[in-house]
Coordinates of C-alpha atoms in Angstrom, one line a residue:
M3 CA 0.0 0.0 0.0
K4 CA 1.5 3.3 -1.1
R5 CA 1.7 6.1 1.5
L6 CA 2.6 9.7 0.6
L7 CA 3.7 10.8 4.1
T8 CA 7.1 12.3 4.3
V9 CA 8.6 12.0 7.7
L10 CA 11.1 14.4 9.2
L11 CA 14.2 12.7 10.5
S12 CA 13.7 14.0 14.0
L13 CA 10.2 12.6 14.5
V14 CA 9.9 10.3 17.4
V15 CA 6.8 10.1 19.5
L16 CA 7.5 9.5 23.2
T17 CA 5.1 9.0 26.0
I18 CA 7.1 11.0 28.6
A19 CA 5.1 14.0 29.6
A20 CA 6.4 17.5 30.3
A21 CA 5.7 17.0 34.0
P22 CA 5.7 13.2 34.6
A23 CA 2.4 11.9 35.9
G24 CA 2.7 10.7 39.4
A25 CA 6.1 12.4 40.0
A26 CA 6.6 13.7 43.5
E27 CA 6.8 17.4 43.8
L28 CA 10.5 18.3 44.1
A29 CA 11.9 20.6 46.7
V30 CA 12.8 23.5 44.4
E31 CA 12.8 27.0 45.8
S32 CA 12.2 29.3 42.9
Q33 CA 9.4 31.0 41.0
A34 CA 9.9 28.9 38.0
C35 CA 12.0 25.9 37.1
L36 CA 12.5 23.3 34.4
L37 CA 14.6 20.1 33.8
M38 CA 15.4 19.1 30.2
E39 CA 17.4 16.3 28.6
K40 CA 19.8 17.5 26.0
T41 CA 19.8 14.9 23.2
T42 CA 16.0 14.5 23.0
G43 CA 14.9 17.9 24.2
E44 CA 12.4 16.2 26.5
V45 CA 11.1 18.1 29.5
L46 CA 11.4 15.9 32.6
Y47 CA 10.0 18.3 35.2
A48 CA 8.7 21.9 35.1
V49 CA 6.9 24.5 37.2
N50 CA 5.7 27.8 35.8
E51 CA 8.0 27.1 32.8
H52 CA 6.4 29.7 30.5
Q53 CA 6.1 32.5 33.1
Q54 CA 7.9 35.6 31.8
L55 CA 10.5 36.6 34.3
E56 CA 13.7 38.6 34.2
P57 CA 16.7 36.3 33.6
A58 CA 19.5 38.7 34.7
S59 CA 22.9 37.4 33.3
V60 CA 21.5 34.1 32.2
T61 CA 20.7 36.3 29.2
K62 CA 24.3 35.9 28.2
I63 CA 23.6 32.3 27.0
M64 CA 22.2 33.9 23.9
T65 CA 25.2 36.2 23.6
I66 CA 27.5 33.2 23.9
L67 CA 25.4 31.2 21.4
L68 CA 25.7 33.9 18.7
T69 CA 29.4 34.2 19.4
M70 CA 29.9 30.4 19.1
E71 CA 27.8 30.3 15.9
A72 CA 30.0 32.9 14.4
I73 CA 33.2 31.0 15.4
D74 CA 31.9 27.7 14.2
S75 CA 30.8 29.2 10.9
G76 CA 34.2 30.7 10.3
A77 CA 32.9 34.3 10.5
L78 CA 34.9 34.8 13.7
A79 CA 38.1 33.3 15.1
Y80 CA 39.2 32.8 18.7
D81 CA 42.4 34.8 18.1
D82 CA 40.6 37.8 16.5
L83 CA 41.2 41.0 18.5
V84 CA 38.2 42.8 20.0
T85 CA 38.5 46.5 20.9
A86 CA 36.6 47.8 23.9
S87 CA 34.5 50.8 23.3
A88 CA 33.7 53.5 25.8
Y89 CA 30.1 52.2 25.9
A90 CA 31.2 48.6 26.6
C91 CA 33.5 49.9 29.4
S92 CA 30.5 51.7 31.0
M93 CA 28.4 48.7 31.7
G94 CA 29.1 48.2 35.4
G95 CA 28.0 45.2 37.4
S96 CA 30.1 42.0 36.8
Q97 CA 33.1 43.0 34.7
I98 CA 36.8 42.6 34.1
W99 CA 37.3 46.4 34.1
L100 CA 38.1 46.9 30.4
K101 CA 39.7 50.2 29.5
E102 CA 38.5 52.1 26.4
N103 CA 40.4 50.9 23.3
E104 CA 41.8 47.9 25.2
Q105 CA 42.1 44.9 23.0
L106 CA 41.6 41.3 24.0
T107 CA 41.1 38.2 21.9
V108 CA 37.7 36.7 21.3
E109 CA 38.8 33.7 23.3
D110 CA 39.7 35.8 26.3
M111 CA 36.5 37.9 26.2
L112 CA 34.4 34.7 25.8
K113 CA 36.2 33.2 28.7
A114 CA 35.4 36.3 30.8
V115 CA 31.7 36.1 29.9
C116 CA 31.4 32.4 30.7
V117 CA 33.4 32.4 33.9
V118 CA 32.7 35.7 35.6
S119 CA 29.7 37.0 33.6
A120 CA 31.6 40.1 32.4
N121 CA 29.1 42.7 31.1
D122 CA 31.9 44.8 29.5
C123 CA 33.1 41.8 27.4
S124 CA 29.5 40.8 26.5
V125 CA 28.9 44.3 25.0
A126 CA 32.4 44.4 23.3
L127 CA 31.7 41.0 21.6
A128 CA 28.2 42.2 20.6
E129 CA 29.6 45.4 19.0
H130 CA 32.4 43.4 17.3
L131 CA 29.9 41.0 15.8
A132 CA 27.1 43.3 14.8
G133 CA 28.5 46.8 14.7
S134 CA 26.4 48.0 17.7
A135 CA 24.8 46.6 20.8
D136 CA 21.3 47.4 19.4
A137 CA 22.0 45.6 16.1
F138 CA 23.2 42.6 18.1
V139 CA 20.1 42.6 20.3
A140 CA 18.1 42.4 17.0
R141 CA 20.0 39.3 16.2
M142 CA 19.4 37.9 19.6
N143 CA 15.6 38.3 19.2
Q144 CA 15.7 36.9 15.7
R145 CA 17.6 33.8 16.9
A146 CA 15.2 33.5 19.8
A147 CA 12.3 33.4 17.4
E148 CA 14.0 30.8 15.3
L149 CA 14.5 28.6 18.3
G150 CA 10.8 28.9 19.3
M151 CA 11.5 31.1 22.4
N152 CA 8.0 32.6 22.3
D153 CA 8.2 33.9 25.9
T154 CA 11.3 36.0 25.3
T155 CA 12.2 39.6 24.5
F156 CA 15.8 40.7 24.8
V157 CA 16.7 44.4 25.3
N158 CA 20.4 44.1 25.8
P159 CA 23.2 41.5 25.6
T160 CA 24.0 41.4 29.3
G161 CA 20.8 40.9 31.3
L162 CA 21.3 44.2 33.2
P163 CA 17.8 45.5 34.3
A164 CA 15.8 46.9 31.5
P165 CA 12.0 47.3 31.0
G166 CA 10.6 44.5 28.9
H167 CA 13.7 42.3 29.1
V168 CA 12.0 38.9 29.9
T169 CA 12.2 35.2 29.1
S170 CA 11.0 31.9 30.7
A171 CA 12.5 28.8 32.1
Y172 CA 11.4 26.9 29.0
D173 CA 13.0 29.4 26.7
I174 CA 16.3 29.4 28.6
A175 CA 16.4 25.6 28.3
L176 CA 15.9 25.9 24.6
M177 CA 18.8 28.2 24.0
S178 CA 21.0 26.3 26.5
R179 CA 20.3 23.1 24.7
E180 CA 21.1 24.7 21.3
L181 CA 24.4 25.9 22.7
I182 CA 25.6 22.7 24.4
L183 CA 24.2 20.4 21.7
N184 CA 25.7 22.1 18.6
H185 CA 28.7 23.9 20.1
P186 CA 30.3 21.5 22.5
D187 CA 33.6 23.5 22.4
I188 CA 32.0 25.9 24.8
R189 CA 32.8 23.4 27.6
R190 CA 36.4 24.7 27.4
F191 CA 35.1 27.8 29.0
T192 CA 32.0 26.8 31.0
T193 CA 33.9 24.1 33.0
I194 CA 36.7 26.5 34.1
W195 CA 36.7 26.9 37.9
M196 CA 39.6 29.3 38.2
D197 CA 41.8 31.0 35.5
T198 CA 43.5 34.3 34.7
L199 CA 43.6 36.9 31.9
R200 CA 46.1 39.6 30.9
D201 CA 49.1 37.3 31.5
G202 CA 48.0 36.5 35.0
A203 CA 47.2 40.0 36.1
S204 CA 43.4 39.4 36.3
G205 CA 42.0 36.4 38.2
L206 CA 38.8 34.6 37.3
T207 CA 36.6 32.4 39.5
N208 CA 33.5 30.9 38.1
T209 CA 30.2 32.3 39.4
N210 CA 28.7 28.8 38.9
K211 CA 29.7 27.0 42.1
L212 CA 28.4 23.7 40.8
I213 CA 31.4 23.5 38.5
R214 CA 33.5 22.7 41.6
F215 CA 30.9 21.1 43.8
Y216 CA 28.6 19.0 41.6
Q217 CA 29.7 15.7 40.0
G218 CA 29.6 16.0 36.2
A219 CA 28.8 19.7 36.0
T220 CA 29.5 21.1 32.6
G221 CA 28.1 24.7 32.9
L222 CA 26.4 26.9 32.2
K223 CA 25.4 30.4 33.4
T224 CA 24.4 32.3 36.5
G225 CA 22.5 35.5 36.9
S226 CA 21.3 37.8 39.7
T227 CA 19.8 41.3 40.1
D228 CA 17.5 42.7 42.8
A229 CA 14.4 42.2 40.6
A230 CA 15.4 38.9 39.0
Q231 CA 16.7 37.5 42.3
Y232 CA 18.9 34.5 41.7
C233 CA 18.8 32.6 38.4
L234 CA 20.7 29.7 36.9
S235 CA 20.9 27.5 33.9
A236 CA 22.9 24.5 35.1
T237 CA 24.2 21.6 32.9
A238 CA 25.7 18.3 34.0
E239 CA 26.5 15.0 32.4
R240 CA 26.6 11.5 33.8
D241 CA 26.7 8.1 32.0
G242 CA 26.4 9.8 28.6
M243 CA 23.2 11.8 29.5
E244 CA 23.4 15.6 29.8
L245 CA 20.7 17.5 31.6
I246 CA 19.7 21.2 31.7
A247 CA 18.3 22.5 35.0
V248 CA 16.8 26.1 34.9
I249 CA 16.1 28.0 38.0
L250 CA 14.4 31.5 37.9
K251 CA 13.8 33.9 40.8
S252 CA 15.2 31.9 43.7
P253 CA 15.4 33.8 46.9
T254 CA 19.2 33.3 47.6
S255 CA 22.3 32.2 45.7
T256 CA 22.5 29.1 47.9
Q257 CA 18.9 28.1 47.2
R258 CA 19.4 28.4 43.4
F259 CA 22.3 26.0 43.5
E260 CA 20.6 23.6 45.8
S261 CA 17.4 23.7 43.7
A262 CA 19.4 23.0 40.6
K263 CA 21.0 20.0 42.3
V264 CA 17.6 18.7 43.3
L265 CA 16.5 18.8 39.6
L266 CA 19.6 17.2 38.3
N267 CA 19.7 14.5 41.0
Y268 CA 16.1 13.7 40.1
G269 CA 16.8 13.4 36.4
F270 CA 19.9 11.3 36.8
A271 CA 18.2 9.0 39.3
A272 CA 15.0 8.5 37.4
Y273 CA 15.9 8.5 33.7
S274 CA 18.3 7.0 31.3
L275 CA 19.2 7.3 27.6
T276 CA 19.5 4.1 25.5
T277 CA 19.8 3.4 21.8
V278 CA 17.2 1.1 20.3
Q279 CA 17.8 -0.8 17.1
P280 CA 15.8 -3.1 14.9
P281 CA 15.9 -6.7 16.2
Q282 CA 17.0 -7.9 12.7
A283 CA 18.2 -6.4 9.5
L284 CA 15.5 -4.3 7.6
R285 CA 14.6 -6.3 4.5
P286 CA 14.3 -4.6 1.1
I287 CA 10.7 -4.1 0.0
P288 CA 9.9 -5.2 -3.6
V289 CA 8.5 -2.4 -5.8
T290 CA 6.1 -3.2 -8.7
L291 CA 6.8 -1.4 -12.0
G292 CA 9.7 0.6 -10.6
D293 CA 13.0 1.6 -12.2
A294 CA 14.5 -0.3 -9.3
P295 CA 13.3 -3.7 -8.1
A296 CA 13.2 -2.8 -4.4
V297 CA 13.6 0.0 -1.9
Q298 CA 15.6 -0.2 1.3
P299 CA 13.8 1.0 4.5
V300 CA 15.7 3.0 7.1
L301 CA 14.8 4.5 10.4
G302 CA 12.9 7.8 9.9
G303 CA 13.6 9.0 13.4
S304 CA 16.2 9.0 16.2
S305 CA 17.1 5.7 17.7
T306 CA 18.0 7.4 21.0
L307 CA 15.3 6.8 23.6
L308 CA 14.9 8.6 26.9
A309 CA 12.8 6.6 29.4
P310 CA 12.4 6.0 33.1
K311 CA 15.1 3.6 34.3
E312 CA 12.7 1.0 35.5
K313 CA 11.3 0.6 31.9
I314 CA 14.7 0.3 30.2
A315 CA 15.3 -3.3 31.3
G316 CA 12.0 -4.5 29.8
L317 CA 12.3 -2.9 26.4
E318 CA 10.8 -4.8 23.4
V319 CA 11.2 -3.8 19.8
H320 CA 8.6 -4.7 17.2
L321 CA 8.9 -4.2 13.4
E322 CA 6.2 -3.8 10.8
Q323 CA 7.1 -3.4 7.1
E324 CA 5.1 -3.2 3.9
E325 CA 5.1 -6.5 2.0
G326 CA 5.4 -4.7 -1.3
L327 CA 5.0 -1.2 -2.9
A328 CA 3.8 0.1 -6.3
A329 CA 5.9 2.7 -8.0
P330 CA 6.5 5.6 -7.7
V331 CA 8.0 5.6 -4.2
E332 CA 9.1 8.8 -2.8
A333 CA 12.3 9.2 -0.7
G334 CA 11.2 9.5 2.9
Q335 CA 7.8 7.8 2.2
Q336 CA 6.7 5.8 5.2
V337 CA 7.0 2.1 4.6
G338 CA 6.6 0.6 8.1
R339 CA 7.2 1.3 11.7
M340 CA 9.4 0.3 14.6
T341 CA 7.5 0.3 17.9
V342 CA 9.4 0.2 21.3
T343 CA 7.4 -1.0 24.3
S344 CA 8.0 -1.8 27.9
G345 CA 5.5 -3.7 30.0
G346 CA 2.9 -3.2 27.2
E347 CA 3.4 0.6 27.2
V348 CA 4.5 2.2 24.0
L349 CA 7.6 4.3 24.6
A350 CA 8.4 5.2 21.0
D351 CA 6.9 4.8 17.6
I352 CA 9.6 5.3 15.0
P353 CA 8.6 5.3 11.3
L354 CA 10.5 3.3 8.7
V355 CA 10.9 5.3 5.5
A356 CA 12.2 4.7 2.0
E357 CA 15.9 5.5 1.7
Q358 CA 15.7 6.5 -1.9
A359 CA 13.0 7.3 -4.5
V360 CA 11.9 4.7 -7.1
A361 CA 10.3 6.1 -10.3
R362 CA 7.6 4.4 -12.2
L363 CA 8.6 2.8 -15.5
T364 CA 7.3 4.6 -18.6
Y365 CA 5.2 2.8 -21.2
W366 CA 8.2 2.3 -23.5
Q367 CA 10.3 1.0 -20.6
I368 CA 7.7 -1.5 -19.8
L369 CA 7.4 -2.5 -23.4
R370 CA 11.1 -2.9 -23.8
R371 CA 11.3 -5.0 -20.7
C372 CA 8.5 -7.3 -21.9
L373 CA 10.3 -7.7 -25.3
Q374 CA 13.5 -8.5 -23.6
M375 CA 11.8 -11.1 -21.4
A376 CA 10.1 -12.6 -24.4
F377 CA 13.3 -12.8 -26.4
L378 CA 15.3 -14.3 -23.5
G379 CA 12.5 -16.7 -22.9
G380 CA 12.5 -17.9 -26.5

């Protein structure tokens, strides 16, 4: 039976809910929070995740993301020199005390942003990349829209207090995931506990205390102002699974770190990543009247499954394939499915799709084939 459905490669239907049914309420002391798994983007726990709140310096995740995208695309290099403007030097708050016209490399400025949340370096990088802070903010909001950050409006690259500068725990998780998933080199900076700049003249100590005190911590960014209170996007990896814990508007610095640990501990204790594969080789499917005799099915979705740990041991994989197809067959056309279950519960339903297109034979091609068969048969 021919199906015209084209399946995106990322399509996997999981049964894990945004806030797991029956999950105990966690002792998180914040206005909003969220726990997300990096590879799948699945939300494991959330409270008030779409509430618009001030993010303080957690804003800088977007500044860092745009900088890393420029580096990884070749538009910017780590050893490029960035010149500090008078405006960049006027930021106040967390900074490394840049002097007007002082030059540091992109690497050093990025390090200062990641480790000590330097406002002056954030603006200097923004001006270097976009020509002005305002032009960079426009890029920030454009990128936020592309990532589906519908709760977010950025007003500056730093997170310093400004009317209308808001985001949500969910949106912070989205941009955090984009950064750590597609720009893993950022770990060189976000995992630094202590370092120096200016040939040792300027000391740096990470504002994210989890880097030193939490097993597997990989980043990511702290933030605090009087209005935003204490905020954090914390990332950590154990046993090949990386989690993102977002805390917004926690009453104290200690509470934000402890709350992030509660979320991360819950995720690592309760969930696991595993790779599911077909129990046997996927057989080619015959195609009637096609310019190829068969089409090869392949997985049309990710084979990485996130599931509660108690369900992993009992995983069962079931295959369904079409017995035959009639040409034409489109590349990406669904030709079956692979269902993953545990204890009778469906955890994933991954489509099988045609690896390549198969065109239908023309009248003359059919005639020539018939004549060849008749000639050979005689």
